[in-house]
N, CA, C and O atoms as a MOPAC input file, in Angstrom:
PM7 MOZYME 1SCF
protein

 N     -6.94800 1    14.25700 1     2.53900 1
 C     -7.84600 1    13.46200 1     1.72000 1
 C     -8.38800 1    12.29400 1     2.53800 1
 O     -7.65000 1    11.66700 1     3.29800 1
 N     -9.62900 1    12.01700 1     2.38500 1
 C    -10.28000 1    10.91900 1     3.09700 1
 C     -9.83200 1     9.58300 1     2.51300 1
 O    -10.10900 1     9.28600 1     1.35100 1
 N     -9.14300 1     8.78100 1     3.31600 1
 C     -8.64300 1     7.48200 1     2.86900 1
 C     -9.49800 1     6.38000 1     3.46900 1
 O     -9.64400 1     6.29000 1     4.68900 1
 N    -10.06100 1     5.54700 1     2.61200 1
 C    -10.85400 1     4.42300 1     3.09900 1
 C     -9.98900 1     3.18900 1     3.30400 1
 O    -10.11400 1     2.49500 1     4.31300 1
 N     -9.10000 1     2.91400 1     2.33200 1
 C     -8.24800 1     1.72700 1     2.45900 1
 C     -7.03200 1     1.85700 1     1.55200 1
 O     -7.02300 1     2.62100 1     0.58700 1
 N     -6.01700 1     1.09100 1     1.89300 1
 C     -4.80900 1     0.98100 1     1.08800 1
 C     -4.74300 1    -0.45800 1     0.59800 1
 O     -4.82600 1    -1.39600 1     1.39200 1
 N     -4.59400 1    -0.62900 1    -0.71200 1
 C     -4.53700 1    -1.95800 1    -1.30900 1
 C     -3.12400 1    -2.16000 1    -1.84900 1
 O     -2.63800 1    -1.37000 1    -2.65800 1
 N     -2.47100 1    -3.23100 1    -1.39000 1
 C     -1.10300 1    -3.52300 1    -1.79000 1
 C     -1.09500 1    -4.82300 1    -2.58000 1
 O     -1.57500 1    -5.85500 1    -2.11000 1
 N     -0.54400 1    -4.75900 1    -3.78300 1
 C     -0.39800 1    -5.93700 1    -4.64400 1
 C      1.02700 1    -6.44400 1    -4.47300 1
 O      1.98600 1    -5.73200 1    -4.77200 1
 N      1.16000 1    -7.65000 1    -4.00300 1
 C      2.46200 1    -8.24100 1    -3.72200 1
 C      3.07700 1    -8.84000 1    -4.98500 1
 O      2.38900 1    -9.09000 1    -5.97500 1
 N      4.37600 1    -9.06100 1    -4.92200 1
 C      5.07100 1    -9.73900 1    -6.02000 1
 C      4.53900 1   -11.15300 1    -6.17900 1
 O      4.05800 1   -11.75700 1    -5.22100 1
 N      4.62900 1   -11.67400 1    -7.39200 1
 C      4.22000 1   -13.05300 1    -7.64200 1
 C      5.40100 1   -13.93200 1    -8.00800 1
 O      5.30300 1   -15.15700 1    -7.94500 1
 N      6.52700 1   -13.32100 1    -8.39400 1
 C      7.63000 1   -14.12000 1    -8.92500 1
 C      8.62700 1   -14.58200 1    -7.87200 1
 O      9.04800 1   -15.73900 1    -7.90500 1
 N      9.01500 1   -13.73000 1    -6.95000 1
 C     10.01200 1   -14.10200 1    -5.93700 1
 C      9.91300 1   -13.13900 1    -4.76400 1
 O      9.45900 1   -12.00400 1    -4.91300 1
 N     10.33800 1   -13.60000 1    -3.60600 1
 C     10.36900 1   -12.73200 1    -2.43600 1
 C      9.01600 1   -12.32800 1    -1.90500 1
 O      8.88600 1   -11.27700 1    -1.27700 1
 N      8.00100 1   -13.14500 1    -2.14500 1
 C      6.65500 1   -12.78700 1    -1.70000 1
 C      6.57600 1   -12.59300 1    -0.18800 1
 O      5.80800 1   -11.75700 1     0.28900 1
 N      7.36200 1   -13.35900 1     0.56900 1
 C      7.27100 1   -13.28400 1     2.02600 1
 C      7.92100 1   -12.03400 1     2.61100 1
 O      7.80500 1   -11.79400 1     3.81300 1
 N      8.59800 1   -11.23800 1     1.79900 1
 C      9.20600 1    -9.99700 1     2.28800 1
 C      8.16700 1    -9.01300 1     2.81200 1
 O      8.49300 1    -8.11800 1     3.59300 1
 N      6.92600 1    -9.17400 1     2.38800 1
 C      5.85500 1    -8.27400 1     2.79400 1
 C      5.39200 1    -8.52900 1     4.23600 1
 O      4.69600 1    -7.70100 1     4.82400 1
 N      5.77900 1    -9.66700 1     4.79400 1
 C      5.30400 1   -10.05400 1     6.12100 1
 C      5.66700 1    -9.00900 1     7.18000 1
 O      6.83100 1    -8.64500 1     7.34400 1
 N      4.65300 1    -8.54300 1     7.88400 1
 C      4.84100 1    -7.58500 1     8.97000 1
 C      4.95600 1    -6.14300 1     8.53200 1
 O      5.11700 1    -5.26100 1     9.37400 1
 N      4.87600 1    -5.87100 1     7.22500 1
 C      4.99500 1    -4.49100 1     6.74600 1
 C      3.93900 1    -3.61000 1     7.40400 1
 O      2.79900 1    -4.02100 1     7.62100 1
 N      4.35500 1    -2.39500 1     7.71100 1
 C      3.44900 1    -1.42100 1     8.33600 1
 C      2.94000 1    -0.44000 1     7.28900 1
 O      3.69400 1     0.00000 1     6.42100 1
 N      1.66000 1    -0.10000 1     7.37500 1
 C      1.05300 1     0.92500 1     6.53300 1
 C      0.78200 1     2.12000 1     7.42400 1
 O      0.04900 1     2.02300 1     8.40800 1
 N      1.38500 1     3.25900 1     7.07000 1
 C      1.25300 1     4.46700 1     7.87600 1
 C      0.59900 1     5.58100 1     7.07000 1
 O      0.90400 1     5.76300 1     5.89200 1
 N     -0.29100 1     6.31800 1     7.70100 1
 C     -0.91400 1     7.49100 1     7.11700 1
 C     -0.47100 1     8.68500 1     7.93800 1
 O     -0.76200 1     8.77300 1     9.13100 1
 N      0.23300 1     9.60400 1     7.29500 1
 C      0.79300 1    10.77200 1     7.98300 1
 C      1.55300 1    10.37500 1     9.24300 1
 O      1.46400 1    11.05000 1    10.26800 1
 N      2.29700 1     9.27800 1     9.16200 1
 C      3.15600 1     8.83900 1    10.25800 1
 C      2.49000 1     7.98200 1    11.31600 1
 O      3.16700 1     7.47500 1    12.21100 1
 N      1.18900 1     7.81100 1    11.23400 1
 C      0.45500 1     7.00000 1    12.20500 1
 C      0.11700 1     5.64900 1    11.59300 1
 O     -0.34600 1     5.57000 1    10.45500 1
 N      0.35100 1     4.59100 1    12.35500 1
 C      0.08100 1     3.25300 1    11.81900 1
 C     -1.40700 1     3.04200 1    11.60800 1
 O     -2.22300 1     3.23200 1    12.51000 1
 N     -1.72900 1     2.64100 1    10.38500 1
 C     -3.10100 1     2.33100 1    10.00400 1
 C     -3.34200 1     0.82900 1    10.11500 1
 O     -4.43100 1     0.38500 1    10.47800 1
 N     -2.30800 1     0.05700 1     9.79600 1
 C     -2.43000 1    -1.39100 1     9.85100 1
 C     -1.13200 1    -2.06200 1     9.46400 1
 O     -0.13800 1    -1.40600 1     9.15100 1
 N     -1.15900 1    -3.39200 1     9.49300 1
 C      0.00600 1    -4.19200 1     9.11500 1
 C     -0.42100 1    -5.24900 1     8.12100 1
 O     -1.59700 1    -5.59500 1     8.00900 1
 N      0.57000 1    -5.75400 1     7.40000 1
 C      0.32600 1    -6.78400 1     6.41000 1
 C      1.00800 1    -8.05900 1     6.86900 1
 O      2.20200 1    -8.05600 1     7.16900 1
 N      0.26400 1    -9.13500 1     6.92500 1
 C      0.81400 1   -10.43100 1     7.32100 1
 C      0.76500 1   -11.36100 1     6.12400 1
 O     -0.30300 1   -11.62800 1     5.57400 1
 N      1.90500 1   -11.84300 1     5.73400 1
 C      2.03600 1   -12.69600 1     4.55400 1
 C      1.25400 1   -13.99400 1     4.71500 1
 O      1.30200 1   -14.64700 1     5.75700 1
 N      0.53000 1   -14.35000 1     3.65000 1
 C     -0.14900 1   -15.63700 1     3.56200 1
 C      0.22500 1   -16.23100 1     2.21700 1
 O      0.04000 1   -15.59900 1     1.17700 1
 N      0.74500 1   -17.43300 1     2.23800 1
 C      1.16000 1   -18.09200 1     1.00000 1
 C      0.00200 1   -18.15100 1     0.01100 1
 O     -1.10600 1   -18.55700 1     0.36200 1
 N      0.26600 1   -17.74400 1    -1.22100 1
 C     -0.74400 1   -17.76400 1    -2.26800 1
 C     -1.59400 1   -16.50600 1    -2.34500 1
 O     -2.36700 1   -16.34600 1    -3.29000 1
 N     -1.46900 1   -15.61100 1    -1.37200 1
 C     -2.24100 1   -14.37000 1    -1.39500 1
 C     -1.42500 1   -13.28700 1    -2.08100 1
 O     -0.27100 1   -13.05500 1    -1.72100 1
 N     -2.01700 1   -12.62400 1    -3.06500 1
 C     -1.31800 1   -11.59600 1    -3.82700 1
 C     -1.76300 1   -10.18100 1    -3.48500 1
 O     -1.01600 1    -9.22800 1    -3.70500 1
 N     -2.97600 1   -10.03100 1    -2.94900 1
 C     -3.53500 1    -8.71200 1    -2.68500 1
 C     -3.85300 1    -8.59100 1    -1.19900 1
 O     -4.48000 1    -9.47300 1    -0.61200 1
 N     -3.41400 1    -7.49200 1    -0.60500 1
 C     -3.63900 1    -7.22700 1     0.80800 1
 C     -4.37000 1    -5.89700 1     0.94500 1
 O     -3.92300 1    -4.87900 1     0.41800 1
 N     -5.49300 1    -5.91000 1     1.65300 1
 C     -6.30300 1    -4.71200 1     1.84200 1
 C     -6.18800 1    -4.28300 1     3.30100 1
 O     -6.48100 1    -5.05500 1     4.21400 1
 N     -5.76100 1    -3.04800 1     3.50200 1
 C     -5.63800 1    -2.49700 1     4.84700 1
 C     -6.68300 1    -1.39700 1     4.97600 1
 O     -6.55500 1    -0.34100 1     4.35500 1
 N     -7.72300 1    -1.64100 1     5.78400 1
 C     -8.77300 1    -0.65400 1     5.99700 1
 C     -8.32300 1     0.40000 1     6.98400 1
 O     -7.81300 1     0.07500 1     8.05700 1
 N     -8.50700 1     1.65600 1     6.63300 1
 C     -7.99700 1     2.74600 1     7.47000 1
 C     -9.07000 1     3.69500 1     7.94900 1
 O     -8.74600 1     4.68600 1     8.60400 1
 N    -10.31500 1     3.44400 1     7.65700 1
 C    -11.37600 1     4.38800 1     7.97600 1
 C    -12.00900 1     4.14500 1     9.34100 1
 O    -12.77900 1     4.97900 1     9.81600 1
 N    -11.69800 1     3.01900 1     9.97900 1
 C    -12.35300 1     2.68700 1    11.24400 1
 C    -11.97900 1     3.62400 1    12.37900 1
 O    -12.74900 1     3.77300 1    13.32800 1
 N    -10.81900 1     4.25600 1    12.30500 1
 C    -10.37700 1     5.18300 1    13.33100 1
 C    -10.39700 1     6.58400 1    12.75100 1
 O     -9.83300 1     6.81800 1    11.68300 1
 N    -11.03300 1     7.51300 1    13.43300 1
 C    -11.18700 1     8.87000 1    12.90700 1
 C     -9.84500 1     9.52200 1    12.59200 1
 O     -9.76000 1    10.31400 1    11.65400 1
 N     -8.79000 1     9.20800 1    13.35500 1
 C     -7.47800 1     9.80900 1    13.12500 1
 C     -6.91400 1     9.46700 1    11.75700 1
 O     -6.05800 1    10.19200 1    11.25000 1
 N     -7.36600 1     8.39400 1    11.15400 1
 C     -6.81100 1     7.94500 1     9.88700 1
 C     -7.67800 1     8.35600 1     8.69500 1
 O     -7.34500 1     8.02800 1     7.55600 1
 N     -8.76100 1     9.05500 1     8.93200 1
 C     -9.65800 1     9.40000 1     7.84100 1
 C     -9.02300 1    10.37200 1     6.85200 1
 O     -9.31100 1    10.30300 1     5.65700 1
 N     -8.16900 1    11.27100 1     7.32200 1
 C     -7.52000 1    12.22700 1     6.44800 1
 C     -6.02800 1    12.00900 1     6.45600 1
 O     -5.42500 1    11.83700 1     7.51600 1
 N     -5.41600 1    12.01400 1     5.26100 1
 C     -3.96600 1    11.83300 1     5.16500 1
 C     -3.46100 1    12.45400 1     3.88000 1
 O     -4.16600 1    12.49200 1     2.87200 1
 N     -2.23800 1    12.93800 1     3.92900 1
 C     -1.59600 1    13.46200 1     2.72600 1
 C     -0.41600 1    12.59100 1     2.31900 1
 O      0.04200 1    12.66500 1     1.17900 1
 N      0.08800 1    11.76000 1     3.24600 1
 C      1.23600 1    10.91300 1     2.96900 1
 C      0.94900 1     9.48100 1     3.39100 1
 O      0.50500 1     9.23100 1     4.51200 1
 N      1.20300 1     8.54600 1     2.49100 1
 C      1.07000 1     7.12000 1     2.77800 1
 C      2.46400 1     6.52100 1     2.73400 1
 O      3.22300 1     6.77900 1     1.80000 1
 N      2.80800 1     5.72400 1     3.73700 1
 C      4.11800 1     5.07300 1     3.78200 1
 C      3.91000 1     3.59500 1     4.07800 1
 O      3.11900 1     3.23100 1     4.94800 1
 N      4.62400 1     2.75200 1     3.35200 1
 C      4.61300 1     1.31600 1     3.61700 1
 C      6.04700 1     0.94100 1     3.90000 1
 O      6.92700 1     1.15800 1     3.06700 1
 N      6.29200 1     0.37200 1     5.08200 1
 C      7.66900 1     0.09700 1     5.47000 1
 C      7.83600 1    -1.31600 1     5.99700 1
 O      6.93900 1    -1.88700 1     6.61600 1
 N      9.00800 1    -1.85700 1     5.73100 1
 C      9.37200 1    -3.18000 1     6.22900 1
 C      9.71100 1    -3.08600 1     7.71100 1
 O     10.28400 1    -2.09400 1     8.16300 1
 N      9.36100 1    -4.09700 1     8.44600 1
 C      9.73400 1    -4.15100 1     9.86100 1
 C     10.81600 1    -5.18500 1    10.10300 1
 O     11.29400 1    -5.33800 1    11.22700 1
 N     11.20800 1    -5.89900 1     9.05100 1
 C     12.17300 1    -6.98500 1     9.20700 1
 C     13.61000 1    -6.53600 1     8.93900 1
 O     14.55100 1    -7.28300 1     9.20900 1
 N     13.78700 1    -5.31600 1     8.40900 1
 C     15.12200 1    -4.85900 1     8.05600 1
 C     15.59200 1    -5.40000 1     6.71700 1
 O     16.74300 1    -5.19300 1     6.33300 1
 N     14.71000 1    -6.09200 1     6.00400 1
 C     15.02200 1    -6.66500 1     4.70300 1
 C     14.38500 1    -5.80900 1     3.61300 1
 O     13.69800 1    -4.82700 1     3.89800 1
 N     14.62000 1    -6.19300 1     2.36900 1
 C     13.97900 1    -5.51600 1     1.24800 1
 C     12.47200 1    -5.66000 1     1.33300 1
 O     11.96100 1    -6.66400 1     1.82900 1
 N     11.77000 1    -4.65900 1     0.84900 1
 C     10.32900 1    -4.72200 1     0.69600 1
 C     10.04700 1    -4.53000 1    -0.78600 1
 O     10.34500 1    -3.47300 1    -1.34400 1
 N      9.48400 1    -5.53000 1    -1.41900 1
 C      9.24200 1    -5.50600 1    -2.86200 1
 C      7.74500 1    -5.57600 1    -3.12100 1
 O      7.09900 1    -6.57000 1    -2.79200 1
 N      7.19800 1    -4.52600 1    -3.70700 1
 C      5.77300 1    -4.45000 1    -3.99200 1
 C      5.54500 1    -4.28900 1    -5.48400 1
 O      6.41400 1    -3.78800 1    -6.19800 1
 N      4.37700 1    -4.71100 1    -5.95800 1
 C      4.03900 1    -4.50400 1    -7.36700 1
 C      3.21800 1    -3.24600 1    -7.56800 1
 O      3.51500 1    -2.45300 1    -8.46100 1
 N      2.20600 1    -3.05200 1    -6.76900 1
 C      1.28300 1    -1.94600 1    -6.98600 1
 C      0.70200 1    -1.51800 1    -5.64600 1
 O      0.51700 1    -2.33500 1    -4.74300 1
 N      0.41600 1    -0.22100 1    -5.53200 1
 C     -0.22200 1     0.32000 1    -4.33600 1
 C     -1.36900 1     1.21800 1    -4.78000 1
 O     -1.19300 1     2.08600 1    -5.63500 1
 N     -2.54000 1     1.00500 1    -4.19700 1
 C     -3.68600 1     1.86800 1    -4.44000 1
 C     -4.12100 1     2.47500 1    -3.11300 1
 O     -4.15700 1     1.79200 1    -2.08900 1
 N     -4.44800 1     3.74900 1    -3.14100 1
 C     -5.01500 1     4.43800 1    -1.98800 1
 C     -6.43800 1     4.77800 1    -2.40300 1
 O     -6.65500 1     5.62100 1    -3.27300 1
 N     -7.40000 1     4.12100 1    -1.78200 1
 C     -8.77300 1     4.22800 1    -2.25500 1
 C     -9.63100 1     5.09700 1    -1.35100 1
 O     -9.53000 1     5.05900 1    -0.12500 1
 N    -10.48700 1     5.88900 1    -2.01400 1
 C    -11.37400 1     6.80300 1    -1.31400 1
 C    -12.60800 1     7.05200 1    -2.16100 1
 O    -12.63300 1     6.72800 1    -3.34800 1
 N    -13.61600 1     7.61900 1    -1.55500 1
 C    -14.79000 1     8.04100 1    -2.31500 1
 C    -14.52200 1     9.45500 1    -2.82400 1
 O    -14.05000 1    10.31700 1    -2.08200 1
 N    -14.82400 1     9.67400 1    -4.06900 1
 C    -14.65200 1    10.97900 1    -4.70400 1
 C    -15.84400 1    11.23300 1    -5.61000 1
 O    -16.76500 1    10.42100 1    -5.68700 1
 N    -15.81700 1    12.35800 1    -6.28600 1
 C    -16.89200 1    12.66000 1    -7.22900 1
 C    -16.95400 1    11.61500 1    -8.33300 1
 O    -18.03300 1    11.15600 1    -8.70800 1
 N    -15.76400 1    11.23900 1    -8.86100 1
 C    -15.70800 1    10.17200 1    -9.85300 1
 C    -15.59900 1     8.85100 1    -9.11900 1
 O    -14.75200 1     8.71100 1    -8.23700 1
 N    -16.41300 1     7.89800 1    -9.45000 1
 C    -16.39600 1     6.61300 1    -8.76100 1
 C    -16.09600 1     5.48700 1    -9.72900 1
 O    -16.59500 1     5.45900 1   -10.85400 1
 N    -15.26700 1     4.55600 1    -9.26900 1
 C    -14.96500 1     3.36100 1   -10.04800 1
 C    -16.08700 1     2.35300 1    -9.91600 1
 O    -17.14400 1     2.66700 1    -9.36900 1
 N    -15.87000 1     1.15000 1   -10.40900 1
 C    -16.91000 1     0.12700 1   -10.40500 1
 C    -17.33300 1    -0.27200 1    -9.00000 1
 O    -18.46600 1    -0.70900 1    -8.80000 1
 N    -16.42400 1    -0.12600 1    -8.00400 1
 C    -16.78200 1    -0.45500 1    -6.62500 1
 C    -17.14500 1     0.79100 1    -5.82300 1
 O    -17.27700 1     0.72400 1    -4.60100 1
 N    -17.30800 1     1.93500 1    -6.50600 1
 C    -17.66700 1     3.17200 1    -5.82700 1
 C    -16.46900 1     3.91600 1    -5.26100 1
 O    -16.64000 1     4.94000 1    -4.59900 1
 N    -15.25000 1     3.42100 1    -5.50900 1
 C    -14.05000 1     4.05300 1    -4.97600 1
 C    -13.13700 1     4.49300 1    -6.10500 1
 O    -13.20800 1     3.96400 1    -7.21500 1
 N    -12.28500 1     5.45500 1    -5.82100 1
 C    -11.31100 1     5.93200 1    -6.79200 1
 C     -9.91500 1     5.74800 1    -6.18600 1
 O     -9.73100 1     5.87000 1    -4.97500 1
 N     -8.94300 1     5.45500 1    -7.04200 1
 C     -7.55400 1     5.26700 1    -6.60800 1
 C     -6.86300 1     6.62200 1    -6.57600 1
 O     -6.55000 1     7.18200 1    -7.62600 1
 N     -6.62400 1     7.15100 1    -5.38600 1
 C     -5.98600 1     8.45500 1    -5.22900 1
 C     -4.49500 1     8.42200 1    -5.53300 1
 O     -3.90600 1     9.47300 1    -5.78400 1
 N     -3.87400 1     7.26300 1    -5.52100 1
 C     -2.43100 1     7.15300 1    -5.73300 1
 C     -2.04100 1     7.15600 1    -7.21100 1
 O     -0.86700 1     7.32200 1    -7.54100 1
 N     -3.00100 1     6.97800 1    -8.08500 1
 C     -2.72300 1     6.83700 1    -9.50500 1
 C     -1.89800 1     8.01400 1   -10.02800 1
 O     -2.32600 1     9.16700 1    -9.98700 1
 N     -0.69300 1     7.68300 1   -10.52500 1
 C      0.23700 1     8.64900 1   -11.12500 1
 C      0.68800 1     9.77500 1   -10.19300 1
 O      1.12100 1    10.82700 1   -10.66500 1
 N      0.59300 1     9.57000 1    -8.88600 1
 C      1.07500 1    10.56500 1    -7.92600 1
 C      2.57100 1    10.36500 1    -7.68800 1
 O      3.10100 1     9.29400 1    -7.98300 1
 N      3.25700 1    11.37700 1    -7.16200 1
 C      4.69300 1    11.24700 1    -6.88400 1
 C      4.96900 1    10.17100 1    -5.83700 1
 O      4.20200 1    10.00200 1    -4.88900 1
 N      6.06900 1     9.44800 1    -6.02000 1
 C      6.46500 1     8.39300 1    -5.09100 1
 C      7.94500 1     8.53700 1    -4.76100 1
 O      8.68700 1     9.22400 1    -5.46200 1
 N      8.36300 1     7.87800 1    -3.68000 1
 C      9.78600 1     7.78200 1    -3.37000 1
 C     10.00800 1     6.54500 1    -2.53100 1
 O      9.08600 1     6.01200 1    -1.91200 1
 N     11.25000 1     6.10100 1    -2.52500 1
 C     11.62500 1     4.92900 1    -1.73800 1
 C     13.02800 1     5.13500 1    -1.21300 1
 O     13.77400 1     5.97100 1    -1.72300 1
 N     13.38900 1     4.37000 1    -0.18700 1
 C     14.69200 1     4.56100 1     0.45200 1
 C     15.84300 1     4.03500 1    -0.39200 1
 O     16.96300 1     4.53600 1    -0.29200 1
 N     15.58400 1     3.04300 1    -1.21100 1
 C     16.62700 1     2.49500 1    -2.08900 1
 C     15.96500 1     1.81200 1    -3.27300 1
 O     14.78300 1     1.46900 1    -3.22600 1
 N     16.73800 1     1.61700 1    -4.33600 1
 C     16.22600 1     0.98400 1    -5.54500 1
 C     17.15000 1    -0.14500 1    -5.94500 1
 O     18.36500 1     0.03200 1    -6.03400 1
 N     16.57200 1    -1.29900 1    -6.18300 1
 C     17.35600 1    -2.43700 1    -6.64600 1
 C     16.72300 1    -3.05100 1    -7.87200 1
 O     15.50100 1    -3.06200 1    -8.01300 1
 N     17.54700 1    -3.55600 1    -8.74800 1
 C     17.08000 1    -4.29300 1    -9.91600 1
 C     16.11900 1    -3.48100 1   -10.78700 1
 O     15.20800 1    -4.04300 1   -11.39400 1
 N     16.31700 1    -2.17600 1   -10.85000 1
 C     15.50600 1    -1.31900 1   -11.71000 1
 C     14.09900 1    -1.07900 1   -11.20000 1
 O     13.23700 1    -0.65700 1   -11.97100 1
 N     13.83900 1    -1.33300 1    -9.93600 1
 C     12.49700 1    -1.21300 1    -9.38100 1
 C     12.14100 1     0.20000 1    -8.96200 1
 O     12.08300 1     0.49700 1    -7.76800 1
 N     11.90500 1     1.06300 1    -9.91200 1
 C     11.54000 1     2.45200 1    -9.63500 1
 C     10.16600 1     2.51400 1    -8.95600 1
 O      9.22400 1     1.86400 1    -9.41000 1
 N     10.04800 1     3.28500 1    -7.88100 1
 C      8.80000 1     3.34200 1    -7.11300 1
 C      7.61100 1     3.87300 1    -7.90200 1
 O      6.46900 1     3.53900 1    -7.58600 1
 N      7.85300 1     4.68800 1    -8.91500 1
 C      6.75000 1     5.23600 1    -9.71500 1
 C      5.96100 1     4.14100 1   -10.43000 1
 O      4.79800 1     4.34400 1   -10.78000 1
 N      6.57700 1     2.99900 1   -10.64700 1
 C      5.88500 1     1.88800 1   -11.30900 1
 C      4.77600 1     1.30100 1   -10.44400 1
 O      3.91900 1     0.58000 1   -10.95600 1
 N      4.77300 1     1.59300 1    -9.14600 1
 C      3.76500 1     1.03900 1    -8.24400 1
 C      2.43700 1     1.80300 1    -8.28900 1
 O      1.42900 1     1.32100 1    -7.77200 1
 N      2.42800 1     2.98200 1    -8.90000 1
 C      1.19500 1     3.77900 1    -8.93200 1
 C      0.79000 1     4.16700 1   -10.35300 1
 O      0.09400 1     5.16100 1   -10.55900 1
 N      1.23600 1     3.36400 1   -11.33900 1
 C      0.93900 1     3.70700 1   -12.74800 1
 C     -0.41700 1     3.23100 1   -13.19200 1
 O     -0.80100 1     3.44500 1   -14.34200 1

């Protein structure tokens, strides 16, 4: 699937800085990284600039600090037949998810609902 960008919504309540340095991978290849900025809740990682990242079946977001990674929402945006208000559709919506561990009831499926 043609991926234009990955949009990550960070936590607002606690642990916001855990996102710092997180890697966004498409089919195992790094598309970009997320650098924490105080007060910023949404991080957009553009993946279309390199031809190798245009098509992907698996998106992975991983911590590089060895600490917990806590996210609120993840969107994988692309152009499709159906277009949203910005001309893009969220390919991740209600798709299967998994994570390496779960704490405090944070099921990964909640990130793509």
